[in-house]
Tab-separated table of C-alpha atoms in Angstrom:
chain	number	residue	atom	x	y	z
A	1346	UNK	CA	-207.429	-71.922	-7.220
A	1347	UNK	CA	-205.998	-68.584	-6.190
A	1348	UNK	CA	-206.102	-65.679	-8.627
A	1349	UNK	CA	-203.129	-63.377	-8.200
A	1350	UNK	CA	-203.113	-60.000	-9.944
A	1351	UNK	CA	-200.024	-57.840	-9.635
A	1352	UNK	CA	-200.943	-54.193	-10.056
A	1353	UNK	CA	-198.552	-51.311	-10.518
A	1354	UNK	CA	-195.269	-53.264	-10.420
A	1355	UNK	CA	-192.015	-51.408	-11.134
A	1356	UNK	CA	-188.337	-52.182	-11.412
A	1357	UNK	CA	-186.348	-52.025	-8.163
A	1358	UNK	CA	-182.612	-52.172	-7.630
A	1359	UNK	CA	-181.775	-55.160	-5.429
A	1360	UNK	CA	-178.578	-53.649	-4.068
A	1361	UNK	CA	-178.555	-52.595	-0.434
A	1362	UNK	CA	-176.238	-52.142	2.492
A	1363	UNK	CA	-177.006	-55.719	3.543
A	1364	UNK	CA	-174.899	-56.829	0.574
A	1365	UNK	CA	-171.733	-54.921	1.500
A	1366	UNK	CA	-168.665	-56.681	2.830
A	1367	UNK	CA	-166.300	-55.278	5.439
A	1368	UNK	CA	-162.873	-56.609	6.448
A	1369	UNK	CA	-162.582	-59.045	9.372
A	1370	UNK	CA	-166.338	-59.523	9.726
A	1371	UNK	CA	-168.788	-62.132	8.557
A	1372	UNK	CA	-170.360	-61.516	5.187
A	1373	UNK	CA	-173.457	-59.425	5.998
A	1374	UNK	CA	-176.871	-60.981	5.677
A	1375	UNK	CA	-178.735	-61.068	2.409
A	1376	UNK	CA	-175.696	-61.656	0.183
A	1377	UNK	CA	-174.650	-65.241	0.832
A	1378	UNK	CA	-177.517	-66.843	-1.127
A	1379	UNK	CA	-179.448	-65.057	-3.850
A	1380	UNK	CA	-182.027	-67.856	-3.747
A	1381	UNK	CA	-183.612	-66.530	-6.940
A	1382	UNK	CA	-184.634	-69.953	-8.236
A	1383	UNK	CA	-187.506	-70.429	-10.647
A	1384	UNK	CA	-189.831	-72.315	-8.312
A	1385	UNK	CA	-193.394	-71.875	-9.522
A	1386	UNK	CA	-195.951	-69.792	-7.668
A	1387	UNK	CA	-198.368	-72.621	-8.579
A	1388	UNK	CA	-200.861	-70.243	-10.222
A	1389	UNK	CA	-201.411	-72.876	-12.927
A	1390	UNK	CA	-201.239	-75.903	-10.647
A	1391	UNK	CA	-204.221	-78.238	-10.911
A	1392	UNK	CA	-203.662	-79.948	-7.551
A	1393	UNK	CA	-206.539	-80.149	-5.151
A	1394	UNK	CA	-206.148	-78.484	-1.714
A	1395	UNK	CA	-205.744	-81.924	-0.098
A	1396	UNK	CA	-202.993	-83.093	-2.439
A	1397	UNK	CA	-199.484	-82.462	-1.050
A	1398	UNK	CA	-197.245	-80.209	-3.130
A	1399	UNK	CA	-193.499	-80.452	-3.484
A	1400	UNK	CA	-191.398	-78.258	-1.185
A	1401	UNK	CA	-191.020	-74.739	-2.566
A	1402	UNK	CA	-187.219	-74.883	-2.275
A	1403	UNK	CA	-185.595	-76.585	-5.259
A	1404	UNK	CA	-181.945	-75.583	-4.856
A	1405	UNK	CA	-179.373	-77.876	-3.282
A	1406	UNK	CA	-178.516	-77.092	0.361
A	1407	UNK	CA	-175.118	-75.656	1.222
A	1408	UNK	CA	-174.485	-78.234	3.953
A	1409	UNK	CA	-175.106	-81.951	4.374
A	1410	UNK	CA	-176.642	-81.467	7.840
A	1411	UNK	CA	-179.742	-83.476	8.655
A	1412	UNK	CA	-182.720	-81.843	10.389
A	1413	UNK	CA	-183.401	-82.750	14.019
A	1414	UNK	CA	-186.966	-83.805	13.191
A	1415	UNK	CA	-189.172	-84.342	10.176
A	1416	UNK	CA	-190.564	-81.117	8.755
A	1417	UNK	CA	-187.920	-78.853	10.307
A	1418	UNK	CA	-186.948	-77.724	6.796
A	1419	UNK	CA	-188.286	-78.144	3.251
A	1420	UNK	CA	-191.799	-78.915	4.378
A	1421	UNK	CA	-194.394	-79.710	1.707
A	1422	UNK	CA	-195.711	-76.776	-0.279
A	1423	UNK	CA	-199.162	-75.249	0.026
A	1424	UNK	CA	-201.117	-73.006	-2.329
A	1425	UNK	CA	-203.617	-70.309	-1.410
A	1426	UNK	CA	-207.089	-71.194	-2.715
A	1427	UNK	CA	-208.800	-67.875	-1.951
A	1428	UNK	CA	-208.719	-65.267	-4.716
A	1429	UNK	CA	-206.598	-62.238	-3.823
A	1430	UNK	CA	-204.734	-59.375	-5.447
A	1431	UNK	CA	-201.392	-57.760	-4.701
A	1432	UNK	CA	-201.295	-54.069	-5.598
A	1433	UNK	CA	-198.783	-51.281	-5.034
A	1434	UNK	CA	-200.295	-49.290	-2.172
A	1435	UNK	CA	-197.625	-46.600	-1.578
A	1436	UNK	CA	-194.532	-45.461	-3.469
A	1437	UNK	CA	-191.594	-43.087	-3.073
A	1438	UNK	CA	-189.917	-44.588	-0.004
A	1439	UNK	CA	-186.133	-44.463	0.379
A	1440	UNK	CA	-184.577	-47.563	1.973
A	1441	UNK	CA	-187.444	-48.150	4.419
A	1442	UNK	CA	-186.937	-50.569	7.290
A	1443	UNK	CA	-189.974	-50.925	9.562
A	1444	UNK	CA	-193.656	-50.102	9.713
A	1445	UNK	CA	-196.479	-50.185	12.243
A	1446	UNK	CA	-200.227	-49.584	12.378
A	1447	UNK	CA	-201.685	-46.437	13.884
A	1448	UNK	CA	-205.103	-46.752	15.567
A	1449	UNK	CA	-206.851	-44.838	12.770
A	1450	UNK	CA	-205.656	-47.250	10.072
A	1451	UNK	CA	-202.691	-45.260	8.824
A	1452	UNK	CA	-199.187	-46.739	8.734
A	1453	UNK	CA	-195.990	-45.205	10.052
A	1454	UNK	CA	-192.788	-46.164	8.220
A	1455	UNK	CA	-189.111	-45.680	9.050
A	1456	UNK	CA	-186.444	-44.882	6.469
A	1457	UNK	CA	-182.898	-46.027	7.066
A	1458	UNK	CA	-181.311	-42.583	6.704
A	1459	UNK	CA	-183.246	-41.325	9.724
A	1460	UNK	CA	-186.756	-40.312	8.658
A	1461	UNK	CA	-190.237	-41.425	9.639
A	1462	UNK	CA	-193.253	-40.919	7.390
A	1463	UNK	CA	-196.985	-41.394	7.745
A	1464	UNK	CA	-198.881	-43.232	5.028
A	1465	UNK	CA	-202.579	-42.434	4.689
A	1466	UNK	CA	-205.299	-45.073	4.371
A	1467	UNK	CA	-205.278	-44.358	0.622
A	1468	UNK	CA	-201.493	-44.797	0.334
A	1469	UNK	CA	-200.416	-41.147	0.230
A	1470	UNK	CA	-196.901	-40.684	1.623
A	1471	UNK	CA	-196.442	-37.814	4.070
A	1472	UNK	CA	-193.442	-35.531	4.541
A	1473	UNK	CA	-190.565	-36.605	6.823
A	1474	UNK	CA	-191.214	-36.128	10.535
A	1475	UNK	CA	-188.555	-33.888	12.108
A	1476	UNK	CA	-186.991	-34.026	15.579
A	1477	UNK	CA	-185.619	-37.567	15.394
A	1478	UNK	CA	-182.077	-37.922	16.812
A	1479	UNK	CA	-179.313	-38.664	14.313
A	1480	UNK	CA	-178.487	-42.245	13.401
A	1481	UNK	CA	-175.462	-44.009	11.946
A	1482	UNK	CA	-176.807	-45.207	8.614
A	1483	UNK	CA	-173.601	-46.837	7.372
A	1484	UNK	CA	-173.794	-50.475	6.303
A	1485	UNK	CA	-176.795	-52.181	7.878
A	1486	UNK	CA	-177.332	-49.376	10.364
A	1487	UNK	CA	-179.781	-46.496	10.473
A	1488	UNK	CA	-183.286	-45.865	11.704
A	1489	UNK	CA	-184.664	-49.378	12.097
A	1490	UNK	CA	-187.981	-50.507	13.579
A	1491	UNK	CA	-190.895	-48.518	14.998
A	1492	UNK	CA	-193.579	-49.439	17.557
A	1493	UNK	CA	-196.757	-47.546	18.399
A	1494	UNK	CA	-197.629	-47.226	22.083
A	1495	UNK	CA	-200.691	-49.350	22.971
A	1496	UNK	CA	-202.150	-46.149	24.466
A	1497	UNK	CA	-201.260	-43.978	21.474
A	1498	UNK	CA	-204.702	-42.427	21.243
A	1499	UNK	CA	-204.140	-40.922	24.703
A	1500	UNK	CA	-200.361	-40.260	24.742
A	1501	UNK	CA	-199.252	-40.188	21.050
A	1502	UNK	CA	-196.004	-41.981	21.985
A	1503	UNK	CA	-193.796	-43.784	19.469
A	1504	UNK	CA	-190.771	-46.024	20.079
A	1505	UNK	CA	-188.020	-46.838	17.612
A	1506	UNK	CA	-184.731	-48.699	17.358
A	1507	UNK	CA	-181.662	-47.342	15.620
A	1508	UNK	CA	-177.898	-47.603	15.325
A	1509	UNK	CA	-176.312	-45.117	17.708
A	1510	UNK	CA	-172.809	-43.638	17.674
A	1511	UNK	CA	-170.867	-43.874	20.920
A	1512	UNK	CA	-167.358	-43.364	22.252
A	1513	UNK	CA	-166.412	-47.029	21.714
A	1514	UNK	CA	-168.266	-47.668	18.462
A	1515	UNK	CA	-171.888	-48.155	17.509
A	1516	UNK	CA	-174.755	-49.911	19.260
A	1517	UNK	CA	-178.390	-50.841	18.854
A	1518	UNK	CA	-180.435	-48.307	20.818
A	1519	UNK	CA	-184.117	-47.642	21.540
A	1520	UNK	CA	-185.693	-44.204	21.778
A	1521	UNK	CA	-189.142	-42.808	22.370
A	1522	UNK	CA	-190.918	-39.552	21.599
A	1523	UNK	CA	-194.323	-37.933	21.260
A	1524	UNK	CA	-195.714	-37.348	17.797
A	1525	UNK	CA	-196.822	-33.729	17.754
A	1526	UNK	CA	-200.479	-32.854	17.267
A	1527	UNK	CA	-199.513	-31.402	13.892
A	1528	UNK	CA	-197.869	-34.762	13.072
A	1529	UNK	CA	-194.788	-33.160	11.548
A	1530	UNK	CA	-192.443	-33.340	14.528
A	1531	UNK	CA	-191.230	-35.744	17.212
A	1532	UNK	CA	-191.382	-34.059	20.614
A	1533	UNK	CA	-189.114	-34.830	23.580
A	1534	UNK	CA	-187.229	-37.603	21.795
A	1535	UNK	CA	-185.241	-39.560	24.390
A	1536	UNK	CA	-182.923	-42.565	24.178
A	1537	UNK	CA	-184.195	-45.079	26.741
A	1538	UNK	CA	-181.921	-48.067	26.128
A	1539	UNK	CA	-178.514	-48.901	24.609
A	1540	UNK	CA	-177.400	-52.486	23.971
A	1541	UNK	CA	-173.887	-52.872	25.348
A	1542	UNK	CA	-171.085	-53.261	24.507
A	1543	UNK	CA	-170.534	-50.749	21.729
A	1544	UNK	CA	-168.428	-52.065	18.862
A	1545	UNK	CA	-166.880	-50.748	15.660
A	1546	UNK	CA	-169.076	-52.549	13.163
A	1547	UNK	CA	-171.851	-51.463	10.819
A	1548	UNK	CA	-173.637	-54.828	10.670
A	1549	UNK	CA	-175.954	-57.128	12.655
A	1550	UNK	CA	-177.804	-54.582	14.773
A	1551	UNK	CA	-181.033	-56.651	14.815
A	1552	UNK	CA	-183.505	-55.032	15.453
A	1553	UNK	CA	-187.246	-55.454	15.805
A	1554	UNK	CA	-189.684	-54.269	18.447
A	1555	UNK	CA	-192.840	-55.997	19.729
A	1556	UNK	CA	-195.181	-55.347	22.643
A	1557	UNK	CA	-195.550	-58.193	25.143
A	1558	UNK	CA	-199.220	-57.563	25.963
A	1559	UNK	CA	-198.318	-56.157	29.388
A	1560	UNK	CA	-196.989	-52.788	28.267
A	1561	UNK	CA	-193.368	-53.945	27.966
A	1562	UNK	CA	-191.270	-53.947	24.824
A	1563	UNK	CA	-189.391	-56.872	23.300
A	1564	UNK	CA	-186.222	-55.705	21.536
A	1565	UNK	CA	-183.988	-57.894	19.381
A	1566	UNK	CA	-180.269	-57.385	18.798
A	1567	UNK	CA	-177.582	-58.961	16.617
A	1568	UNK	CA	-174.104	-60.297	17.298
A	1569	UNK	CA	-172.496	-57.365	15.391
A	1570	UNK	CA	-171.026	-59.649	12.691
A	1571	UNK	CA	-167.490	-60.075	14.020
A	1572	UNK	CA	-165.427	-62.976	15.295
A	1573	UNK	CA	-164.688	-60.751	18.289
A	1574	UNK	CA	-168.299	-60.207	19.327
A	1575	UNK	CA	-169.891	-63.404	18.019
A	1576	UNK	CA	-169.217	-65.351	21.279
A	1577	UNK	CA	-171.076	-62.670	23.267
A	1578	UNK	CA	-174.358	-64.073	21.955
A	1579	UNK	CA	-173.745	-66.774	24.616
A	1580	UNK	CA	-172.668	-64.327	27.348
A	1581	UNK	CA	-175.256	-63.057	29.819
A	1582	UNK	CA	-173.289	-59.900	30.629
A	1583	UNK	CA	-173.657	-58.587	27.058
A	1584	UNK	CA	-176.776	-57.482	25.190
A	1585	UNK	CA	-175.552	-58.702	21.794
A	1586	UNK	CA	-177.337	-61.593	20.082
A	1587	UNK	CA	-180.316	-61.377	22.436
A	1588	UNK	CA	-184.026	-60.818	22.746
A	1589	UNK	CA	-184.540	-58.246	25.502
A	1590	UNK	CA	-187.633	-57.146	27.413
A	1591	UNK	CA	-187.734	-53.597	28.743
A	1592	UNK	CA	-190.290	-51.167	30.124
A	1593	UNK	CA	-191.429	-48.000	28.363
A	1594	UNK	CA	-188.667	-46.200	30.255
A	1595	UNK	CA	-185.967	-48.639	29.166
A	1596	UNK	CA	-185.637	-50.476	32.473
A	1597	UNK	CA	-185.573	-54.282	32.712
A	1598	UNK	CA	-189.136	-55.601	32.781
A	1599	UNK	CA	-190.267	-57.261	35.982
A	1600	UNK	CA	-190.280	-61.051	35.808
A	1601	UNK	CA	-187.469	-61.375	33.288
A	1602	UNK	CA	-185.724	-64.773	33.621
A	1603	UNK	CA	-182.313	-63.470	34.760
A	1604	UNK	CA	-183.402	-60.668	37.070
A	1605	UNK	CA	-182.036	-62.509	40.136
A	1606	UNK	CA	-178.707	-63.392	38.476
A	1607	UNK	CA	-176.112	-60.861	39.591
A	1608	UNK	CA	-173.833	-61.835	36.684
A	1609	UNK	CA	-176.458	-61.303	33.991
A	1610	UNK	CA	-178.082	-58.267	32.391
A	1611	UNK	CA	-181.610	-58.299	33.829
A	1612	UNK	CA	-183.151	-57.099	30.541
A	1613	UNK	CA	-182.205	-60.359	28.755
A	1614	UNK	CA	-185.184	-62.542	27.819
A	1615	UNK	CA	-183.456	-65.112	25.565
A	1616	UNK	CA	-179.974	-65.522	24.126
A	1617	UNK	CA	-177.849	-67.362	21.579
A	1618	UNK	CA	-179.141	-65.430	18.551
A	1619	UNK	CA	-177.224	-64.327	15.459
A	1620	UNK	CA	-179.172	-61.440	13.924
A	1621	UNK	CA	-182.868	-61.194	14.747
A	1622	UNK	CA	-184.771	-58.950	12.324
A	1623	UNK	CA	-188.192	-60.496	12.885
A	1624	UNK	CA	-190.388	-60.471	16.013
A	1625	UNK	CA	-194.118	-61.157	16.178
A	1626	UNK	CA	-196.713	-62.066	18.800
A	1627	UNK	CA	-199.082	-64.920	17.940
A	1628	UNK	CA	-202.601	-63.403	17.875
A	1629	UNK	CA	-204.198	-66.323	19.761
A	1630	UNK	CA	-201.572	-67.725	22.131
A	1631	UNK	CA	-199.650	-64.499	22.790
A	1632	UNK	CA	-196.389	-66.399	22.250
A	1633	UNK	CA	-193.339	-64.556	20.920
A	1634	UNK	CA	-191.919	-65.819	17.627
A	1635	UNK	CA	-188.772	-64.646	15.910
A	1636	UNK	CA	-186.842	-65.019	12.653
A	1637	UNK	CA	-183.094	-64.610	12.370
A	1638	UNK	CA	-180.442	-64.698	9.695
A	1639	UNK	CA	-178.122	-67.657	9.481
A	1640	UNK	CA	-174.758	-67.365	7.754
A	1641	UNK	CA	-174.434	-69.456	4.532
A	1642	UNK	CA	-177.795	-71.154	5.048
A	1643	UNK	CA	-179.320	-71.800	8.448
A	1644	UNK	CA	-181.902	-68.978	8.615
A	1645	UNK	CA	-184.251	-69.798	11.485
A	1646	UNK	CA	-187.758	-69.376	12.868
A	1647	UNK	CA	-187.934	-69.826	16.644
A	1648	UNK	CA	-190.636	-69.904	19.290
A	1649	UNK	CA	-189.093	-67.839	22.078
A	1650	UNK	CA	-189.179	-69.098	25.664
A	1651	UNK	CA	-188.027	-66.998	28.606
A	1652	UNK	CA	-184.447	-67.801	29.586
A	1653	UNK	CA	-183.825	-70.191	26.696
A	1654	UNK	CA	-180.554	-70.515	24.761
A	1655	UNK	CA	-180.993	-70.683	20.970
A	1656	UNK	CA	-177.493	-71.921	20.356
A	1657	UNK	CA	-175.607	-69.416	18.233
A	1658	UNK	CA	-172.688	-69.763	17.595
A	1659	UNK	CA	-172.336	-73.216	19.219
A	1660	UNK	CA	-174.912	-74.862	16.968
A	1661	UNK	CA	-176.098	-73.843	13.511
A	1662	UNK	CA	-177.551	-75.337	10.347
A	1663	UNK	CA	-175.448	-72.895	8.331
A	1664	UNK	CA	-171.817	-72.644	7.306
A	1665	UNK	CA	-169.220	-69.900	7.309
A	1666	UNK	CA	-169.276	-67.921	4.055
A	1667	UNK	CA	-166.000	-69.678	3.246
A	1668	UNK	CA	-167.887	-72.982	3.305
A	1669	UNK	CA	-166.217	-74.106	6.533
A	1670	UNK	CA	-168.262	-75.307	9.520
A	1671	UNK	CA	-169.393	-72.905	12.234
A	1672	UNK	CA	-167.286	-73.817	15.255
A	1673	UNK	CA	-167.346	-77.580	15.757
A	1674	UNK	CA	-169.888	-78.006	12.969
A	1675	UNK	CA	-172.680	-79.342	15.188
A	1676	UNK	CA	-176.414	-78.708	14.919
A	1677	UNK	CA	-177.614	-80.023	18.285
A	1678	UNK	CA	-176.413	-79.590	21.859
A	1679	UNK	CA	-178.013	-80.379	25.206
A	1680	UNK	CA	-179.582	-77.305	26.792
A	1681	UNK	CA	-179.902	-75.461	23.470
A	1682	UNK	CA	-183.160	-74.964	21.599
A	1683	UNK	CA	-183.800	-76.253	18.095
A	1684	UNK	CA	-185.378	-73.915	15.548
A	1685	UNK	CA	-188.994	-74.651	14.716
A	1686	UNK	CA	-187.979	-74.261	11.067
A	1687	UNK	CA	-184.874	-73.413	9.048
A	1688	UNK	CA	-183.785	-72.742	5.464
A	1689	UNK	CA	-180.734	-73.839	3.508
A	1690	UNK	CA	-180.018	-72.062	1.177
A	1691	UNK	CA	-180.818	-68.838	2.965
A	1692	UNK	CA	-183.829	-66.667	2.205
A	1693	UNK	CA	-182.617	-63.844	4.509
A	1694	UNK	CA	-185.765	-63.314	6.626
A	1695	UNK	CA	-186.326	-59.759	7.813
A	1696	UNK	CA	-189.636	-58.490	9.225
A	1697	UNK	CA	-192.385	-60.973	10.132
A	1698	UNK	CA	-196.014	-60.865	11.230
A	1699	UNK	CA	-198.941	-63.171	11.852
A	1700	UNK	CA	-202.080	-62.656	9.803
A	1701	UNK	CA	-204.975	-62.178	12.203
A	1702	UNK	CA	-207.647	-61.170	9.713
A	1703	UNK	CA	-210.354	-63.231	8.050
A	1704	UNK	CA	-210.537	-61.739	4.555
A	1705	UNK	CA	-208.412	-64.698	3.463
A	1706	UNK	CA	-209.573	-67.334	5.989
A	1707	UNK	CA	-206.940	-69.949	5.151
A	1708	UNK	CA	-204.239	-67.420	6.109
A	1709	UNK	CA	-205.591	-66.760	9.611
A	1710	UNK	CA	-202.828	-67.247	12.209
A	1711	UNK	CA	-200.265	-68.074	9.495
A	1712	UNK	CA	-196.814	-66.504	9.813
A	1713	UNK	CA	-195.557	-64.301	6.968
A	1714	UNK	CA	-191.912	-63.302	6.507
A	1715	UNK	CA	-190.208	-60.840	4.183
A	1716	UNK	CA	-187.290	-62.485	2.362
A	1717	UNK	CA	-184.447	-60.241	1.229
A	1718	UNK	CA	-182.097	-62.451	-0.787
A	1719	UNK	CA	-185.003	-64.824	-1.434
A	1720	UNK	CA	-186.973	-61.982	-3.051
A	1721	UNK	CA	-190.379	-63.252	-2.051
A	1722	UNK	CA	-192.801	-63.367	0.869
A	1723	UNK	CA	-192.805	-66.585	2.888
A	1724	UNK	CA	-196.091	-67.984	4.151
A	1725	UNK	CA	-195.738	-70.611	6.879
A	1726	UNK	CA	-198.742	-72.653	7.995
A	1727	UNK	CA	-198.232	-73.525	11.672
A	1728	UNK	CA	-200.243	-76.055	13.674
A	1729	UNK	CA	-199.473	-76.794	17.324
A	1730	UNK	CA	-196.194	-74.867	16.962
A	1731	UNK	CA	-195.093	-77.047	14.034
A	1732	UNK	CA	-194.684	-75.819	10.458
A	1733	UNK	CA	-196.895	-77.955	8.190
A	1734	UNK	CA	-196.740	-75.996	4.928
A	1735	UNK	CA	-194.794	-73.293	3.087
A	1736	UNK	CA	-195.764	-71.022	0.203
A	1737	UNK	CA	-193.940	-68.274	-1.686
A	1738	UNK	CA	-195.856	-65.122	-2.586
A	1739	UNK	CA	-194.914	-62.322	-5.026
A	1740	UNK	CA	-191.859	-64.257	-6.181
A	1741	UNK	CA	-192.339	-62.999	-9.742
A	1742	UNK	CA	-191.946	-59.376	-8.619
A	1743	UNK	CA	-188.206	-59.830	-8.051
A	1744	UNK	CA	-188.090	-57.541	-5.017
A	1745	UNK	CA	-186.330	-57.738	-1.682
A	1746	UNK	CA	-188.965	-57.669	1.067
A	1747	UNK	CA	-187.936	-55.845	4.253
A	1748	UNK	CA	-191.027	-55.967	6.483
A	1749	UNK	CA	-194.514	-57.458	6.749
A	1750	UNK	CA	-197.511	-55.930	8.512
A	1751	UNK	CA	-200.873	-57.393	9.499
A	1752	UNK	CA	-203.003	-54.489	8.341
A	1753	UNK	CA	-205.755	-52.848	10.349
A	1754	UNK	CA	-208.128	-53.354	7.378
A	1755	UNK	CA	-207.664	-57.139	7.281
A	1756	UNK	CA	-205.152	-57.093	4.421
A	1757	UNK	CA	-201.458	-57.923	4.517
A	1758	UNK	CA	-198.893	-55.192	3.773
A	1759	UNK	CA	-195.377	-55.834	2.487
A	1760	UNK	CA	-192.534	-53.302	2.471
A	1761	UNK	CA	-189.757	-53.583	-0.097
A	1762	UNK	CA	-186.108	-52.708	0.410
A	1763	UNK	CA	-183.773	-50.145	-1.152
A	1764	UNK	CA	-184.302	-46.989	-3.203
A	1765	UNK	CA	-187.692	-46.261	-4.757
A	1766	UNK	CA	-189.246	-48.791	-2.408
A	1767	UNK	CA	-192.968	-49.496	-2.233
A	1768	UNK	CA	-195.609	-50.959	0.046
A	1769	UNK	CA	-197.782	-53.713	-1.401
A	1770	UNK	CA	-201.322	-54.360	-0.201
A	1771	UNK	CA	-202.267	-58.042	-0.448
A	1772	UNK	CA	-205.884	-59.017	-0.005
A	1773	UNK	CA	-209.237	-59.542	-1.743
């Protein structure tokens, strides 16, 4: 049976810009379902590993929709058998959003207001790195994700996504720059991509970054949380509600599925997404997986295929925040992909990562997700692209989890949300 020790816990305010409401837009993610039920972490469970556990979700769903296939939601629970501890690794972060491994084992973290910081292998937080272009940090905007160039040891290049001001509103943008040798400044920071159209909203920017294994960058965007822009998730001439694939210079990557379509943006890789804040590459197959916010329920995990339509807003397992159906109230449509897994009520999944280490062997190749409104870490056991088990970790901490990182040392790292945020290290 797993032994879980929580070391160095502290109180954390659960308020954040994800919980703010603005007129004439959907209710922003993370506020529709608190999902703070009292489901057990099973630390005292006497079940054997082979005995099925009840699903971890105990609350009633918001909708009466039926899943498209068995196990698409509320799969049986699992419980980690390997002993592990969860300890506070780093403290003092202000509304952090994303983190990434550096080759030497350190972690680089973004803060929503516009700062990046280095975290040493012992958890010491560095001073803010200067030279980063200004961001619009209102609402859900700000400095978002960060990605380390695969050739960082030679070129010291970093890439990041952020909410950018423009003449017609705000937009998700991607920039790059060189971390100075002194590591206190970003040199030659340049915006390489802007997701059009701009729009006057401070919500649903996406946005995660992931390398495709060929030196190109996957970038996720949101639908901008408005009835005006929501339909553009289905439009191929708009970059909203998409997964994109671009080069290091911001150009469309060669081989993208719509590169020969004159009516489509050639950077589009997949479409029909609501607000994708999780992207991760499977460590064995190299497949791209994503997690996105639903509205009132209907959060999803998807296996991304080039050129595929993931349905938003035509199909959804969620409801409007008013309780009304989304559109025609359908969950399936020919030519549209089904999620591999979904939640109702919502857990508000943000950053995700696969565990590739072997310190906790039963976790190897499992998918971990940070839940904001759910206030826990989701562990999904996946076999042959099907979810076969779900576990909740650190639920007793009562924190909103913003990002997850497969650590260079074989541990799992979890970033909390809001003021006085921390990074947890989870491992033996």
